[in-house]
Amino acid sequence: MAKPKVILTRRWSEAAEARLLELFDVSLNESDKPFSPGHLQDALRNYDAVLPTVTDAITAEVLSAEPLRAKILGNFGVGFNHIDLQAAKARGITVTNTPDVLTDCTADIAMALMLAVARRIGEGERIVRAGHWKGWRPNQMLGVKITGKTLGLIGFGRIGLAVAKKAHCGFDMPVIFYTPHPPLPAICEKLGAIPCDSIEAVLREADFVSLHCPGSKANRHLINAERLALMKPSAFLINTARGDVVDNEALIQALKNQAIAGAGLDVFEGEPNINPGFLELENAVLVPHLGSATVETRNAMGMRVIDNLIAFFNGEVPRDKVI
Ligand code: DGY
């Protein structure tokens, strides 16, 4: 029997691409340039499986491609807000993602952003590189401690829980959280995590607010000007979820006016285009969507997509089936 035809929209790790090439009839994206909507439609017309990433907008329009050959979208990433799930379902396409394998690395980036913004790491690096450092002094570039400060989590799924563990066990941070789907009380107890009954309650109390909710239409601008105004002037906002969960214009105003102390951001509305307002702010640490960007994790993500494809083409339900 002929091997299923599979197309990748971006380059993957060497090991994951090699495994894929052994198992399937694969078309790699040698140039690593993102696909246009037309190119995505061609992929849906000519391949049994299309393997997109967060940079591919798989809209209803793209999914209207005719005649449709693709039966599965094996997404390289845990978030799937770039895929119109309803349209995919209507076209009978299975969608899978890559949970678990990127949980720790994404939680690590949230911790790194907390430390970087509170201890002014980005600012300090800019001073050293510009040759402006005049030497040590007692009042030079004072930041604030993160140890012992209250961490407020919005969203408490896999990544939120991992951040809670690192913050609580590593930095003695009391943890509060809001989620519509609270985990078992025993899990919360182990992490010393206290549920709040609203996002507002978390925002009012936390010294660091870290976002771990999915990107979706419902969560667009979940953190808006009104909600930012509830945060303490000494508090920091960390976003490793999706850019549009925060109203970026409102955040820039809050940072400019020092209504909050700072922000650590791995994701942006309209990325990779960054609102130029962010670039002028010393109290913002800006990182180019690096949450899962380690050699180990990106390799594991590729392998997880492949496991899902193997199951699918064997007629089994893939472990990470979204729809
Ligand atoms: C994810 O896995 O969702 C990351 O944001 C990269 O796509």
mmCIF file of C-alpha atoms and ligand atoms in Angstrom:
data_model
loop_
_atom_site.group_PDB
_atom_site.id
_atom_site.type_symbol
_atom_site.label_atom_id
_atom_site.label_comp_id
_atom_site.label_asym_id
_atom_site.label_seq_id
_atom_site.Cartn_x
_atom_site.Cartn_y
_atom_site.Cartn_z
ATOM 1 C CA MET A 1 0.000 0.000 0.000
ATOM 2 C CA ALA A 2 1.280 3.506 -0.816
ATOM 3 C CA LYS A 3 2.498 5.537 2.132
ATOM 4 C CA PRO A 4 0.254 8.459 3.172
ATOM 5 C CA LYS A 5 1.374 11.794 1.708
ATOM 6 C CA VAL A 6 2.364 14.265 4.407
ATOM 7 C CA ILE A 7 3.429 17.926 4.187
ATOM 8 C CA LEU A 8 5.193 20.056 6.810
ATOM 9 C CA THR A 9 4.625 23.795 6.724
ATOM 10 C CA ARG A 10 7.963 24.574 8.503
ATOM 11 C CA ARG A 11 11.316 22.894 9.208
ATOM 12 C CA TRP A 12 11.424 20.567 12.228
ATOM 13 C CA SER A 13 14.317 18.987 14.158
ATOM 14 C CA GLU A 14 16.573 16.751 12.076
ATOM 15 C CA ALA A 15 15.600 13.654 14.087
ATOM 16 C CA ALA A 16 11.853 14.271 13.779
ATOM 17 C CA GLU A 17 12.092 14.976 10.043
ATOM 18 C CA ALA A 18 14.186 11.790 9.585
ATOM 19 C CA ARG A 19 11.589 9.668 11.433
ATOM 20 C CA LEU A 20 8.795 11.207 9.403
ATOM 21 C CA LEU A 21 10.683 10.484 6.138
ATOM 22 C CA GLU A 22 11.040 6.823 7.121
ATOM 23 C CA LEU A 23 7.331 6.397 7.758
ATOM 24 C CA PHE A 24 5.539 8.554 5.202
ATOM 25 C CA ASP A 25 5.790 10.092 1.736
ATOM 26 C CA VAL A 26 6.935 13.481 3.014
ATOM 27 C CA SER A 27 7.230 16.960 1.532
ATOM 28 C CA LEU A 28 9.527 19.139 3.676
ATOM 29 C CA ASN A 29 9.504 22.937 3.630
ATOM 30 C CA GLU A 30 13.169 23.360 2.671
ATOM 31 C CA SER A 31 12.978 27.184 2.672
ATOM 32 C CA ASP A 32 11.225 27.323 6.090
ATOM 33 C CA LYS A 33 9.195 30.263 4.791
ATOM 34 C CA PRO A 34 5.575 30.397 6.057
ATOM 35 C CA PHE A 35 2.913 29.144 3.632
ATOM 36 C CA SER A 36 0.503 31.619 2.032
ATOM 37 C CA PRO A 37 -3.256 30.847 2.296
ATOM 38 C CA GLY A 38 -3.113 29.598 -1.320
ATOM 39 C CA HIS A 39 -0.196 27.301 -0.504
ATOM 40 C CA LEU A 40 -2.098 25.907 2.504
ATOM 41 C CA GLN A 41 -5.066 25.207 0.229
ATOM 42 C CA ASP A 42 -2.788 23.367 -2.234
ATOM 43 C CA ALA A 43 -1.516 21.299 0.695
ATOM 44 C CA LEU A 44 -5.085 20.396 1.697
ATOM 45 C CA ARG A 45 -5.847 19.391 -1.918
ATOM 46 C CA ASN A 46 -2.734 17.254 -2.451
ATOM 47 C CA TYR A 47 -1.750 15.624 0.860
ATOM 48 C CA ASP A 48 -3.394 13.185 3.279
ATOM 49 C CA ALA A 49 -1.914 14.987 6.291
ATOM 50 C CA VAL A 50 -0.947 18.644 6.701
ATOM 51 C CA LEU A 51 1.298 19.483 9.672
ATOM 52 C CA PRO A 52 0.860 23.182 10.506
ATOM 53 C CA THR A 53 2.195 25.392 13.292
ATOM 54 C CA VAL A 54 0.931 28.439 15.157
ATOM 55 C CA THR A 55 1.957 30.689 12.224
ATOM 56 C CA ASP A 56 -0.491 29.029 9.797
ATOM 57 C CA ALA A 57 -3.966 30.543 9.873
ATOM 58 C CA ILE A 58 -6.153 27.566 8.960
ATOM 59 C CA THR A 59 -9.334 29.565 8.443
ATOM 60 C CA ALA A 60 -12.728 28.423 7.144
ATOM 61 C CA GLU A 61 -11.730 29.982 3.824
ATOM 62 C CA VAL A 62 -8.503 27.942 3.674
ATOM 63 C CA LEU A 63 -10.456 24.830 4.687
ATOM 64 C CA SER A 64 -12.929 25.344 1.828
ATOM 65 C CA ALA A 65 -10.252 23.978 -0.592
ATOM 66 C CA GLU A 66 -11.678 21.650 -3.255
ATOM 67 C CA PRO A 67 -11.246 18.827 -3.945
ATOM 68 C CA LEU A 68 -10.154 18.107 -0.382
ATOM 69 C CA ARG A 69 -7.639 15.293 0.161
ATOM 70 C CA ALA A 70 -6.365 16.023 3.694
ATOM 71 C CA LYS A 71 -7.881 13.938 6.454
ATOM 72 C CA ILE A 72 -5.782 15.150 9.376
ATOM 73 C CA LEU A 73 -4.136 18.375 10.588
ATOM 74 C CA GLY A 74 -1.314 17.239 12.876
ATOM 75 C CA ASN A 75 -0.612 20.530 14.598
ATOM 76 C CA PHE A 76 2.952 21.100 15.823
ATOM 77 C CA GLY A 77 2.048 22.896 19.057
ATOM 78 C CA VAL A 78 -0.388 22.651 21.927
ATOM 79 C CA GLY A 79 -2.445 25.775 21.085
ATOM 80 C CA PHE A 80 -4.887 25.465 18.211
ATOM 81 C CA ASN A 81 -6.543 28.885 18.112
ATOM 82 C CA HIS A 82 -5.103 29.382 14.593
ATOM 83 C CA ILE A 83 -7.300 26.527 13.312
ATOM 84 C CA ASP A 84 -11.030 26.998 12.702
ATOM 85 C CA LEU A 85 -12.115 23.816 14.476
ATOM 86 C CA GLN A 86 -15.753 24.114 13.466
ATOM 87 C CA ALA A 87 -14.823 24.370 9.787
ATOM 88 C CA ALA A 88 -12.355 21.478 10.127
ATOM 89 C CA LYS A 89 -15.044 19.343 11.758
ATOM 90 C CA ALA A 90 -17.548 20.253 9.059
ATOM 91 C CA ARG A 91 -15.018 19.053 6.474
ATOM 92 C CA GLY A 92 -14.432 15.803 8.360
ATOM 93 C CA ILE A 93 -10.809 16.626 9.195
ATOM 94 C CA THR A 94 -9.238 15.306 12.399
ATOM 95 C CA VAL A 95 -7.107 17.802 14.355
ATOM 96 C CA THR A 96 -4.385 16.810 16.835
ATOM 97 C CA ASN A 97 -1.985 18.852 18.988
ATOM 98 C CA THR A 98 1.132 18.290 21.156
ATOM 99 C CA PRO A 99 0.332 18.719 24.865
ATOM 100 C CA ASP A 100 2.519 17.623 27.813
ATOM 101 C CA VAL A 101 5.907 17.722 26.076
ATOM 102 C CA LEU A 102 6.112 21.524 26.194
ATOM 103 C CA THR A 103 4.598 22.079 29.636
ATOM 104 C CA ASP A 104 7.863 22.460 31.569
ATOM 105 C CA CYS A 105 9.616 24.638 29.008
ATOM 106 C CA THR A 106 6.681 27.025 28.772
ATOM 107 C CA ALA A 107 6.485 27.199 32.565
ATOM 108 C CA ASP A 108 10.246 27.857 32.645
ATOM 109 C CA ILE A 109 9.823 30.835 30.298
ATOM 110 C CA ALA A 110 7.089 32.242 32.554
ATOM 111 C CA MET A 111 9.516 31.989 35.521
ATOM 112 C CA ALA A 112 12.321 33.493 33.420
ATOM 113 C CA LEU A 113 10.112 36.455 32.473
ATOM 114 C CA MET A 114 9.110 36.996 36.118
ATOM 115 C CA LEU A 115 12.769 37.103 37.150
ATOM 116 C CA ALA A 116 13.842 39.158 34.149
ATOM 117 C CA VAL A 117 11.273 41.886 34.606
ATOM 118 C CA ALA A 118 11.432 42.034 38.417
ATOM 119 C CA ARG A 119 15.272 42.068 38.463
ATOM 120 C CA ARG A 120 15.564 44.372 35.413
ATOM 121 C CA ILE A 121 17.680 41.884 33.449
ATOM 122 C CA GLY A 122 16.782 43.258 29.997
ATOM 123 C CA GLU A 123 17.523 46.810 31.048
ATOM 124 C CA GLY A 124 20.824 45.779 32.646
ATOM 125 C CA GLU A 125 21.924 43.898 29.551
ATOM 126 C CA ARG A 126 21.173 46.909 27.364
ATOM 127 C CA ILE A 127 23.300 49.132 29.638
ATOM 128 C CA VAL A 128 26.263 46.733 29.587
ATOM 129 C CA ARG A 129 26.114 46.232 25.813
ATOM 130 C CA ALA A 130 25.867 49.982 25.191
ATOM 131 C CA GLY A 131 29.001 50.560 27.286
ATOM 132 C CA HIS A 132 27.042 52.724 29.760
ATOM 133 C CA TRP A 133 27.838 50.771 32.934
ATOM 134 C CA LYS A 134 29.813 52.959 35.340
ATOM 135 C CA GLY A 135 30.406 50.286 38.011
ATOM 136 C CA TRP A 136 28.719 48.797 41.081
ATOM 137 C CA ARG A 137 26.961 51.021 43.626
ATOM 138 C CA PRO A 138 24.443 50.305 46.404
ATOM 139 C CA ASN A 139 21.563 51.941 44.611
ATOM 140 C CA GLN A 140 22.268 50.742 41.114
ATOM 141 C CA MET A 141 19.270 49.366 39.194
ATOM 142 C CA LEU A 142 17.293 48.054 42.142
ATOM 143 C CA GLY A 143 14.623 45.561 41.243
ATOM 144 C CA VAL A 144 12.234 43.674 43.510
ATOM 145 C CA LYS A 145 12.363 40.141 44.966
ATOM 146 C CA ILE A 146 10.181 37.465 43.509
ATOM 147 C CA THR A 147 10.777 35.059 46.441
ATOM 148 C CA GLY A 148 7.801 35.094 48.796
ATOM 149 C CA LYS A 149 5.628 37.274 46.560
ATOM 150 C CA THR A 150 2.089 36.228 45.664
ATOM 151 C CA LEU A 151 1.670 34.642 42.248
ATOM 152 C CA GLY A 152 -1.754 34.915 40.628
ATOM 153 C CA LEU A 153 -2.528 32.525 37.795
ATOM 154 C CA ILE A 154 -5.307 33.047 35.276
ATOM 155 C CA GLY A 155 -5.905 29.550 33.924
ATOM 156 C CA PHE A 156 -4.753 26.499 35.842
ATOM 157 C CA GLY A 157 -4.255 23.706 33.318
ATOM 158 C CA ARG A 158 -1.047 21.767 32.706
ATOM 159 C CA ILE A 159 1.187 24.829 32.248
ATOM 160 C CA GLY A 160 -0.433 26.833 35.056
ATOM 161 C CA LEU A 161 0.111 23.907 37.427
ATOM 162 C CA ALA A 162 3.772 23.600 36.382
ATOM 163 C CA VAL A 163 4.328 27.318 37.014
ATOM 164 C CA ALA A 164 2.619 26.994 40.420
ATOM 165 C CA LYS A 165 4.961 24.130 41.339
ATOM 166 C CA LYS A 166 8.128 25.956 40.282
ATOM 167 C CA ALA A 167 7.051 29.205 41.946
ATOM 168 C CA HIS A 168 5.794 27.623 45.166
ATOM 169 C CA CYS A 169 8.480 24.961 45.675
ATOM 170 C CA GLY A 170 11.375 26.966 44.218
ATOM 171 C CA PHE A 171 10.586 30.528 45.233
ATOM 172 C CA ASP A 172 8.260 30.131 48.242
ATOM 173 C CA MET A 173 5.538 32.025 46.403
ATOM 174 C CA PRO A 174 1.988 31.738 47.716
ATOM 175 C CA VAL A 175 -0.195 30.885 44.722
ATOM 176 C CA ILE A 176 -3.732 32.035 43.988
ATOM 177 C CA PHE A 177 -5.581 31.235 40.789
ATOM 178 C CA TYR A 178 -8.762 31.588 38.802
ATOM 179 C CA THR A 179 -10.005 28.937 36.399
ATOM 180 C CA PRO A 180 -13.493 27.905 35.373
ATOM 181 C CA HIS A 181 -12.294 24.266 35.723
ATOM 182 C CA PRO A 182 -10.522 23.918 39.112
ATOM 183 C CA PRO A 183 -8.384 20.818 39.660
ATOM 184 C CA LEU A 184 -8.938 18.426 42.562
ATOM 185 C CA PRO A 185 -8.506 20.075 46.003
ATOM 186 C CA ALA A 186 -5.670 17.617 46.787
ATOM 187 C CA ILE A 187 -3.645 18.988 43.855
ATOM 188 C CA CYS A 188 -4.221 22.573 45.013
ATOM 189 C CA GLU A 189 -3.222 21.683 48.572
ATOM 190 C CA LYS A 190 0.048 20.147 47.444
ATOM 191 C CA LEU A 191 0.957 23.388 45.672
ATOM 192 C CA GLY A 192 -0.484 25.612 48.372
ATOM 193 C CA ALA A 193 -2.683 27.058 45.620
ATOM 194 C CA ILE A 194 -5.841 28.890 46.630
ATOM 195 C CA PRO A 195 -8.740 29.250 44.190
ATOM 196 C CA CYS A 196 -10.321 32.689 43.710
ATOM 197 C CA ASP A 197 -13.861 33.124 42.514
ATOM 198 C CA SER A 198 -13.027 35.682 39.807
ATOM 199 C CA ILE A 199 -10.251 37.019 37.601
ATOM 200 C CA GLU A 200 -10.710 40.357 39.370
ATOM 201 C CA ALA A 201 -9.917 38.814 42.754
ATOM 202 C CA VAL A 202 -6.630 37.437 41.398
ATOM 203 C CA LEU A 203 -5.699 40.762 39.795
ATOM 204 C CA ARG A 204 -6.317 42.729 43.004
ATOM 205 C CA GLU A 205 -4.194 40.479 45.192
ATOM 206 C CA ALA A 206 -1.300 39.159 43.109
ATOM 207 C CA ASP A 207 2.216 40.617 42.913
ATOM 208 C CA PHE A 208 2.801 38.668 39.696
ATOM 209 C CA VAL A 209 -0.087 37.777 37.384
ATOM 210 C CA SER A 210 0.735 35.013 34.898
ATOM 211 C CA LEU A 211 -1.658 34.095 32.076
ATOM 212 C CA HIS A 212 -2.216 30.429 31.245
ATOM 213 C CA CYS A 213 -5.588 30.385 29.522
ATOM 214 C CA PRO A 214 -6.045 29.265 25.915
ATOM 215 C CA GLY A 215 -6.213 31.712 23.034
ATOM 216 C CA SER A 216 -9.778 31.879 21.728
ATOM 217 C CA LYS A 217 -12.428 34.347 20.600
ATOM 218 C CA ALA A 218 -13.867 34.254 24.122
ATOM 219 C CA ASN A 219 -10.498 35.092 25.714
ATOM 220 C CA ARG A 220 -9.625 37.939 23.318
ATOM 221 C CA HIS A 221 -8.737 41.004 25.459
ATOM 222 C CA LEU A 222 -9.595 39.117 28.635
ATOM 223 C CA ILE A 223 -7.061 41.464 30.223
ATOM 224 C CA ASN A 224 -8.285 44.887 29.170
ATOM 225 C CA ALA A 225 -7.857 48.446 30.516
ATOM 226 C CA GLU A 226 -10.464 47.942 33.262
ATOM 227 C CA ARG A 227 -8.858 44.748 34.494
ATOM 228 C CA LEU A 228 -5.310 46.157 34.296
ATOM 229 C CA ALA A 229 -6.527 49.020 36.487
ATOM 230 C CA LEU A 230 -7.313 46.482 39.236
ATOM 231 C CA MET A 231 -3.690 45.352 39.502
ATOM 232 C CA LYS A 232 -1.418 46.804 42.188
ATOM 233 C CA PRO A 233 0.935 49.536 40.900
ATOM 234 C CA SER A 234 3.771 47.291 42.160
ATOM 235 C CA ALA A 235 2.523 44.219 40.244
ATOM 236 C CA PHE A 236 3.868 42.574 37.072
ATOM 237 C CA LEU A 237 1.981 40.900 34.214
ATOM 238 C CA ILE A 238 3.448 37.816 32.497
ATOM 239 C CA ASN A 239 2.005 36.505 29.230
ATOM 240 C CA THR A 240 3.152 33.200 27.736
ATOM 241 C CA ALA A 241 -0.356 32.253 26.534
ATOM 242 C CA ARG A 242 -1.476 34.112 23.418
ATOM 243 C CA GLY A 243 -0.900 37.771 22.505
ATOM 244 C CA ASP A 244 -4.520 38.709 22.033
ATOM 245 C CA VAL A 245 -5.522 37.549 25.528
ATOM 246 C CA VAL A 246 -4.214 41.002 26.504
ATOM 247 C CA ASP A 247 -5.346 44.286 24.956
ATOM 248 C CA ASN A 248 -1.809 45.305 23.940
ATOM 249 C CA GLU A 249 -2.649 49.016 23.542
ATOM 250 C CA ALA A 250 -4.154 49.106 27.045
ATOM 251 C CA LEU A 251 -1.090 47.301 28.436
ATOM 252 C CA ILE A 252 1.274 49.817 26.822
ATOM 253 C CA GLN A 253 -0.685 52.670 28.444
ATOM 254 C CA ALA A 254 -0.614 50.925 31.849
ATOM 255 C CA LEU A 255 3.153 50.391 31.570
ATOM 256 C CA LYS A 256 3.773 53.950 30.342
ATOM 257 C CA ASN A 257 1.744 55.463 33.178
ATOM 258 C CA GLN A 258 3.300 53.040 35.681
ATOM 259 C CA ALA A 259 -0.190 51.883 36.602
ATOM 260 C CA ILE A 260 1.561 48.497 36.870
ATOM 261 C CA ALA A 261 5.276 47.921 37.522
ATOM 262 C CA GLY A 262 6.167 45.884 34.469
ATOM 263 C CA ALA A 263 5.391 43.094 32.031
ATOM 264 C CA GLY A 264 7.179 40.031 30.709
ATOM 265 C CA LEU A 265 5.806 39.046 27.310
ATOM 266 C CA ASP A 266 6.505 36.014 25.135
ATOM 267 C CA VAL A 267 3.499 36.561 22.851
ATOM 268 C CA PHE A 268 1.989 39.600 21.132
ATOM 269 C CA GLU A 269 -1.150 40.631 19.312
ATOM 270 C CA GLY A 270 -0.441 40.436 15.567
ATOM 271 C CA GLU A 271 3.010 38.837 16.090
ATOM 272 C CA PRO A 272 5.618 38.913 14.653
ATOM 273 C CA ASN A 273 4.665 42.584 14.233
ATOM 274 C CA ILE A 274 5.158 44.228 17.606
ATOM 275 C CA ASN A 275 3.263 47.351 18.601
ATOM 276 C CA PRO A 276 6.086 49.968 18.541
ATOM 277 C CA GLY A 277 4.798 51.321 21.873
ATOM 278 C CA PHE A 278 6.394 48.306 23.607
ATOM 279 C CA LEU A 279 9.841 49.104 22.239
ATOM 280 C CA GLU A 280 10.091 52.371 24.159
ATOM 281 C CA LEU A 281 9.310 50.805 27.527
ATOM 282 C CA GLU A 282 12.141 49.907 29.898
ATOM 283 C CA ASN A 283 9.666 48.086 32.179
ATOM 284 C CA ALA A 284 8.714 45.482 29.544
ATOM 285 C CA VAL A 285 10.743 42.356 28.776
ATOM 286 C CA LEU A 286 9.957 41.213 25.228
ATOM 287 C CA VAL A 287 10.715 37.712 23.970
ATOM 288 C CA PRO A 288 9.900 36.276 20.487
ATOM 289 C CA HIS A 289 7.450 33.430 21.331
ATOM 290 C CA LEU A 290 10.110 31.144 22.832
ATOM 291 C CA GLY A 291 7.891 29.220 25.285
ATOM 292 C CA SER A 292 8.592 25.766 23.860
ATOM 293 C CA ALA A 293 11.856 26.695 22.141
ATOM 294 C CA THR A 294 14.374 24.177 23.488
ATOM 295 C CA VAL A 295 16.117 21.507 21.446
ATOM 296 C CA GLU A 296 14.584 18.763 23.596
ATOM 297 C CA THR A 297 11.041 20.098 23.501
ATOM 298 C CA ARG A 298 10.879 20.984 19.811
ATOM 299 C CA ASN A 299 12.153 17.490 19.023
ATOM 300 C CA ALA A 300 9.581 15.935 21.368
ATOM 301 C CA MET A 301 6.819 18.007 19.739
ATOM 302 C CA GLY A 302 7.740 16.615 16.309
ATOM 303 C CA MET A 303 7.778 13.062 17.682
ATOM 304 C CA ARG A 304 4.376 13.616 19.290
ATOM 305 C CA VAL A 305 2.892 14.742 15.955
ATOM 306 C CA ILE A 306 4.349 11.612 14.343
ATOM 307 C CA ASP A 307 2.839 9.352 17.054
ATOM 308 C CA ASN A 308 -0.531 10.946 16.362
ATOM 309 C CA LEU A 309 -0.160 10.360 12.602
ATOM 310 C CA ILE A 310 0.847 6.727 13.074
ATOM 311 C CA ALA A 311 -2.239 6.090 15.219
ATOM 312 C CA PHE A 312 -4.506 7.923 12.787
ATOM 313 C CA PHE A 313 -3.291 6.051 9.705
ATOM 314 C CA ASN A 314 -3.545 2.752 11.642
ATOM 315 C CA GLY A 315 -7.223 3.486 12.114
ATOM 316 C CA GLU A 316 -6.828 4.255 15.845
ATOM 317 C CA VAL A 317 -7.888 7.363 17.748
ATOM 318 C CA PRO A 318 -4.769 9.553 18.083
ATOM 319 C CA ARG A 319 -3.779 10.230 21.693
ATOM 320 C CA ASP A 320 -3.966 14.010 21.193
ATOM 321 C CA LYS A 321 -7.156 14.232 19.133
ATOM 322 C CA VAL A 322 -8.707 17.673 19.548
ATOM 323 C CA ILE A 323 -11.628 16.987 17.178
HETATM 324 C C1 DGY B 1 2.130 26.184 21.289
HETATM 325 O O1 DGY B 1 2.533 25.033 21.329
HETATM 326 O O2 DGY B 1 0.942 26.480 21.270
HETATM 327 C C2 DGY B 1 3.177 27.251 21.232
HETATM 328 O O3 DGY B 1 2.669 28.494 21.488
HETATM 329 C C3 DGY B 1 3.858 27.229 19.878
HETATM 330 O O4 DGY B 1 2.912 27.028 18.906
#
